[in-house]
CSV table of C-alpha atoms in Angstrom, one decimal:
chain,number,residue,atom,x,y,z
W,25,MET,CA,-28.3,54.5,51.0
W,26,ALA,CA,-26.6,57.0,49.0
W,27,LYS,CA,-28.0,60.6,49.0
W,28,ARG,CA,-29.2,62.3,46.1
W,29,ARG,CA,-26.8,65.2,45.3
W,30,LYS,CA,-27.6,68.3,43.5
W,31,VAL,CA,-24.5,67.8,41.5
W,32,GLY,CA,-23.7,63.9,41.7
W,33,ASN,CA,-20.8,63.8,39.3
W,34,PRO,CA,-17.6,62.5,40.9
W,35,LEU,CA,-15.9,65.4,39.1
W,36,ALA,CA,-17.8,67.8,41.1
W,37,LEU,CA,-16.4,66.2,44.4
W,38,ALA,CA,-13.0,66.5,43.0
W,39,VAL,CA,-13.5,70.2,42.0
W,40,LEU,CA,-14.8,70.9,45.5
W,41,ALA,CA,-11.8,69.2,47.2
W,42,GLU,CA,-9.5,71.2,44.9
W,43,LEU,CA,-10.8,74.5,46.0
W,44,VAL,CA,-10.3,73.8,49.7
W,45,ALA,CA,-6.6,74.6,49.0
W,46,GLU,CA,-7.5,78.1,47.3
W,47,PRO,CA,-9.8,79.8,44.7
W,48,MET,CA,-9.0,79.0,41.2
W,49,HIS,CA,-10.2,79.0,37.7
W,50,PRO,CA,-11.5,75.7,35.9
W,51,TYR,CA,-8.3,75.6,33.8
W,52,GLU,CA,-6.1,75.5,36.8
W,53,MET,CA,-8.3,72.8,38.5
W,54,GLY,CA,-7.9,70.9,35.4
W,55,ARG,CA,-4.1,71.2,35.6
W,56,ARG,CA,-4.0,70.3,39.2
W,57,LEU,CA,-6.2,67.4,38.8
W,58,LYS,CA,-4.0,65.8,36.1
W,59,GLU,CA,-0.9,66.9,38.0
W,60,HIS,CA,-2.1,64.9,41.1
W,61,GLY,CA,-3.2,61.9,39.1
W,62,LYS,CA,-6.7,62.1,39.8
W,63,ASP,CA,-7.4,61.7,36.1
W,64,ARG,CA,-6.7,58.0,36.8
W,65,ASP,CA,-9.8,57.9,39.0
W,66,ILE,CA,-12.2,60.7,37.5
W,67,LYS,CA,-12.8,60.6,33.8
W,68,TYR,CA,-13.4,64.1,32.5
W,69,THR,CA,-12.7,66.5,29.7
W,70,ARG,CA,-12.0,70.2,29.7
W,71,SER,CA,-15.5,70.8,28.6
W,72,SER,CA,-16.9,68.4,31.2
W,73,LEU,CA,-15.1,70.4,33.9
W,74,TYR,CA,-16.5,73.8,32.9
W,75,MET,CA,-19.8,72.2,32.9
W,76,VAL,CA,-19.4,70.7,36.4
W,77,VAL,CA,-18.0,74.0,37.5
W,78,GLU,CA,-21.1,75.8,36.2
W,79,GLN,CA,-23.4,73.3,38.0
W,80,LEU,CA,-21.7,73.7,41.3
W,81,ARG,CA,-22.1,77.7,40.7
W,82,LYS,CA,-25.8,77.1,40.2
W,83,ALA,CA,-26.3,75.0,43.2
W,84,GLY,CA,-24.6,77.5,45.3
W,85,PHE,CA,-21.5,75.3,46.2
W,86,VAL,CA,-18.9,77.8,44.4
W,87,ALA,CA,-19.0,81.3,43.7
W,88,GLU,CA,-17.4,83.6,41.4
W,89,GLN,CA,-14.7,85.4,43.2
W,90,GLU,CA,-12.9,87.3,40.4
W,91,THR,CA,-12.4,87.6,36.7
W,92,VAL,CA,-8.6,87.7,35.8
W,93,ARG,CA,-7.9,89.6,32.5
W,94,ASP,CA,-4.4,89.1,31.0
W,95,THR,CA,-3.7,90.4,27.6
W,96,GLN,CA,-1.9,87.2,26.6
W,97,ARG,CA,-4.9,84.8,27.6
W,98,PRO,CA,-8.7,84.9,27.5
W,99,GLU,CA,-10.5,86.0,30.5
W,100,ARG,CA,-10.6,83.6,33.3
W,101,THR,CA,-13.1,83.5,36.3
W,102,VAL,CA,-11.7,82.5,39.5
W,103,PHE,CA,-14.0,80.4,41.7
W,104,ALA,CA,-14.1,80.0,45.3
W,105,LEU,CA,-15.8,77.3,47.7
W,106,THR,CA,-18.8,78.6,49.6
W,107,GLU,CA,-19.8,77.5,53.1
W,108,ASP,CA,-22.4,75.5,51.4
W,109,GLY,CA,-20.0,74.0,49.0
W,110,ARG,CA,-17.8,72.9,52.0
W,111,ARG,CA,-20.7,71.3,53.9
W,112,GLU,CA,-21.6,69.5,50.7
W,113,LEU,CA,-17.9,68.2,50.2
W,114,ASP,CA,-17.8,67.1,53.9
W,115,ASP,CA,-21.0,65.3,53.8
W,116,TRP,CA,-20.4,63.8,50.4
W,117,MET,CA,-16.9,62.5,51.6
W,118,ARG,CA,-18.2,61.1,54.8
W,119,GLU,CA,-20.8,59.1,52.9
W,120,LEU,CA,-18.4,57.8,50.3
W,121,VAL,CA,-15.8,56.6,53.0
W,122,ALA,CA,-18.2,55.2,55.4
W,123,GLU,CA,-20.7,53.4,53.3
W,124,PRO,CA,-20.2,50.8,50.8
W,125,GLN,CA,-22.0,51.4,47.4
W,126,HIS,CA,-22.9,48.8,44.9
W,127,GLU,CA,-21.0,49.6,41.8
W,128,TYR,CA,-21.4,48.2,38.2
W,129,PRO,CA,-18.1,46.9,37.1
W,130,LEU,CA,-17.9,46.0,33.2
W,131,PHE,CA,-15.8,42.9,34.5
W,132,GLY,CA,-18.7,42.0,36.8
W,133,VAL,CA,-21.0,42.1,33.7
W,134,ALA,CA,-18.6,39.7,31.7
W,135,LEU,CA,-18.3,37.3,34.7
W,136,SER,CA,-22.2,37.0,35.0
W,137,LEU,CA,-22.3,36.1,31.4
W,138,LEU,CA,-19.0,34.0,31.2
W,139,ALA,CA,-20.6,30.7,30.5
W,140,VAL,CA,-21.7,31.8,26.9
W,141,LEU,CA,-17.9,31.4,26.0
W,142,PRO,CA,-16.4,28.0,25.3
W,143,PRO,CA,-14.2,27.0,28.3
W,144,ALA,CA,-10.8,27.0,26.6
W,145,GLU,CA,-11.6,30.5,25.0
W,146,ALA,CA,-12.5,32.0,28.4
W,147,VAL,CA,-9.4,30.3,29.8
W,148,ASP,CA,-7.3,32.2,27.1
W,149,LEU,CA,-8.9,35.4,27.5
W,150,LEU,CA,-8.5,35.2,31.5
W,151,ALA,CA,-5.0,34.4,31.0
W,152,ARG,CA,-4.4,37.7,28.9
W,153,ARG,CA,-6.4,39.7,31.5
W,154,LEU,CA,-4.3,38.2,34.1
W,155,ASP,CA,-1.0,39.2,32.3
W,156,ALA,CA,-2.5,42.7,31.8
W,157,LEU,CA,-3.1,42.8,35.5
W,158,THR,CA,0.5,41.9,36.4
W,159,ALA,CA,1.8,44.7,34.3
W,160,GLN,CA,-0.7,47.2,35.8
W,161,VAL,CA,0.3,46.2,39.5
W,162,GLU,CA,3.9,46.5,38.5
W,163,GLU,CA,3.3,49.9,36.9
W,164,ILE,CA,1.5,51.1,40.1
W,165,ARG,CA,4.4,49.7,42.4
W,166,ALA,CA,6.8,51.7,40.4
W,167,ARG,CA,5.0,54.8,40.5
W,168,VAL,CA,4.4,54.5,44.3
W,169,ALA,CA,7.9,53.8,44.9
W,170,THR,CA,9.1,56.9,42.8
W,171,ALA,CA,6.6,59.1,44.5
W,172,THR,CA,7.8,57.9,47.9
W,173,GLU,CA,11.4,58.4,47.0
W,174,GLN,CA,10.3,61.9,46.1
W,175,GLY,CA,8.9,62.7,49.6
W,176,VAL,CA,5.2,62.5,48.6
W,177,PRO,CA,3.4,61.7,51.8
W,178,TRP,CA,1.7,58.3,51.9
W,179,ILE,CA,-1.7,59.9,52.1
W,180,PHE,CA,-1.4,61.2,48.5
W,181,LEU,CA,-0.8,57.8,47.4
W,182,ILE,CA,-3.6,55.8,49.1
W,183,GLU,CA,-5.7,55.7,45.6
W,184,ASP,CA,-2.8,54.0,44.1
W,185,GLU,CA,-2.4,51.6,46.9
W,186,TYR,CA,-6.2,50.8,46.7
W,187,ARG,CA,-5.9,50.4,43.1
W,188,ARG,CA,-3.0,48.0,43.5
W,189,GLY,CA,-5.1,46.1,46.3
W,190,VAL,CA,-8.1,45.8,44.1
W,191,GLN,CA,-6.1,44.5,41.1
W,192,GLU,CA,-4.0,42.1,43.4
W,193,ALA,CA,-7.2,40.8,44.5
W,194,GLU,CA,-8.6,40.5,41.1
W,195,GLN,CA,-5.4,38.4,40.2
W,196,ARG,CA,-6.1,35.8,42.6
W,197,PHE,CA,-9.7,35.6,41.8
W,198,VAL,CA,-8.8,35.4,38.0
W,199,ALA,CA,-6.1,32.8,38.6
W,200,GLY,CA,-8.4,30.7,40.6
W,201,LEU,CA,-11.3,31.1,38.0
W,202,ILE,CA,-8.9,29.7,35.4
W,203,VAL,CA,-8.1,26.5,37.4
W,204,SER,CA,-11.9,26.0,37.7
W,205,LEU,CA,-12.8,26.6,34.1
W,206,LYS,CA,-10.3,23.8,33.3
W,207,GLU,CA,-12.1,21.2,35.7
W,208,PRO,CA,-13.4,18.2,34.1
W,209,GLU,CA,-16.8,18.6,35.7
W,210,TYR,CA,-17.1,22.1,34.6
W,211,LEU,CA,-16.2,21.1,30.9
W,212,ARG,CA,-18.6,18.2,31.0
W,213,THR,CA,-21.5,20.5,32.4
W,214,TRP,CA,-20.8,23.3,29.9
W,215,GLN,CA,-20.8,20.7,27.0
W,216,GLN,CA,-24.1,19.3,28.0
W,217,PHE,CA,-25.8,22.7,28.3
W,218,PHE,CA,-24.0,24.6,25.2
W,219,GLY,CA,-22.6,21.8,23.3
W,220,SER,CA,-25.6,21.1,21.1
W,221,ARG,CA,-25.9,24.9,20.5
W,222,THR,CA,-22.5,25.6,18.9
């Protein structure tokens, strides 16, 4: 079972991980998250980043190291990871890597209610999803190939490889579902149950 965290936002985990490298100010954290492609996995805005850094400071996981004053830019507070922050990062990472958690993806919600759509429409919509998934898988393949050619070590590409694996599994699932929705037995059952309601 997942432990209740003082700061449970996934963005907080990313901030702690960025600070392992060196102390930095939130603007730099945001720049690096984007540069490293973490914005594909973690949804955030500039204001939410600053808010999470403040929450981590209050929890004792990061501490102000210095305030940088530059005449051309506003004051910037540089934050460093504390010992408690490093322990929190390590503990949280171990939990996420070792323990599967039940997530609530929106597609799962749609699948649980799929029978309300007429079979032909569901097939059409799923075919569109399959096309979109195929395009996304190709985009990931191209991005990984480019990064590999540029010498990026594989460990920094694993989230893309994971995303590709999940999307390929979804492609297979959706293709099979399309076939099932066209089966005469399903069409008959759907008509018996929903036909009088349409």
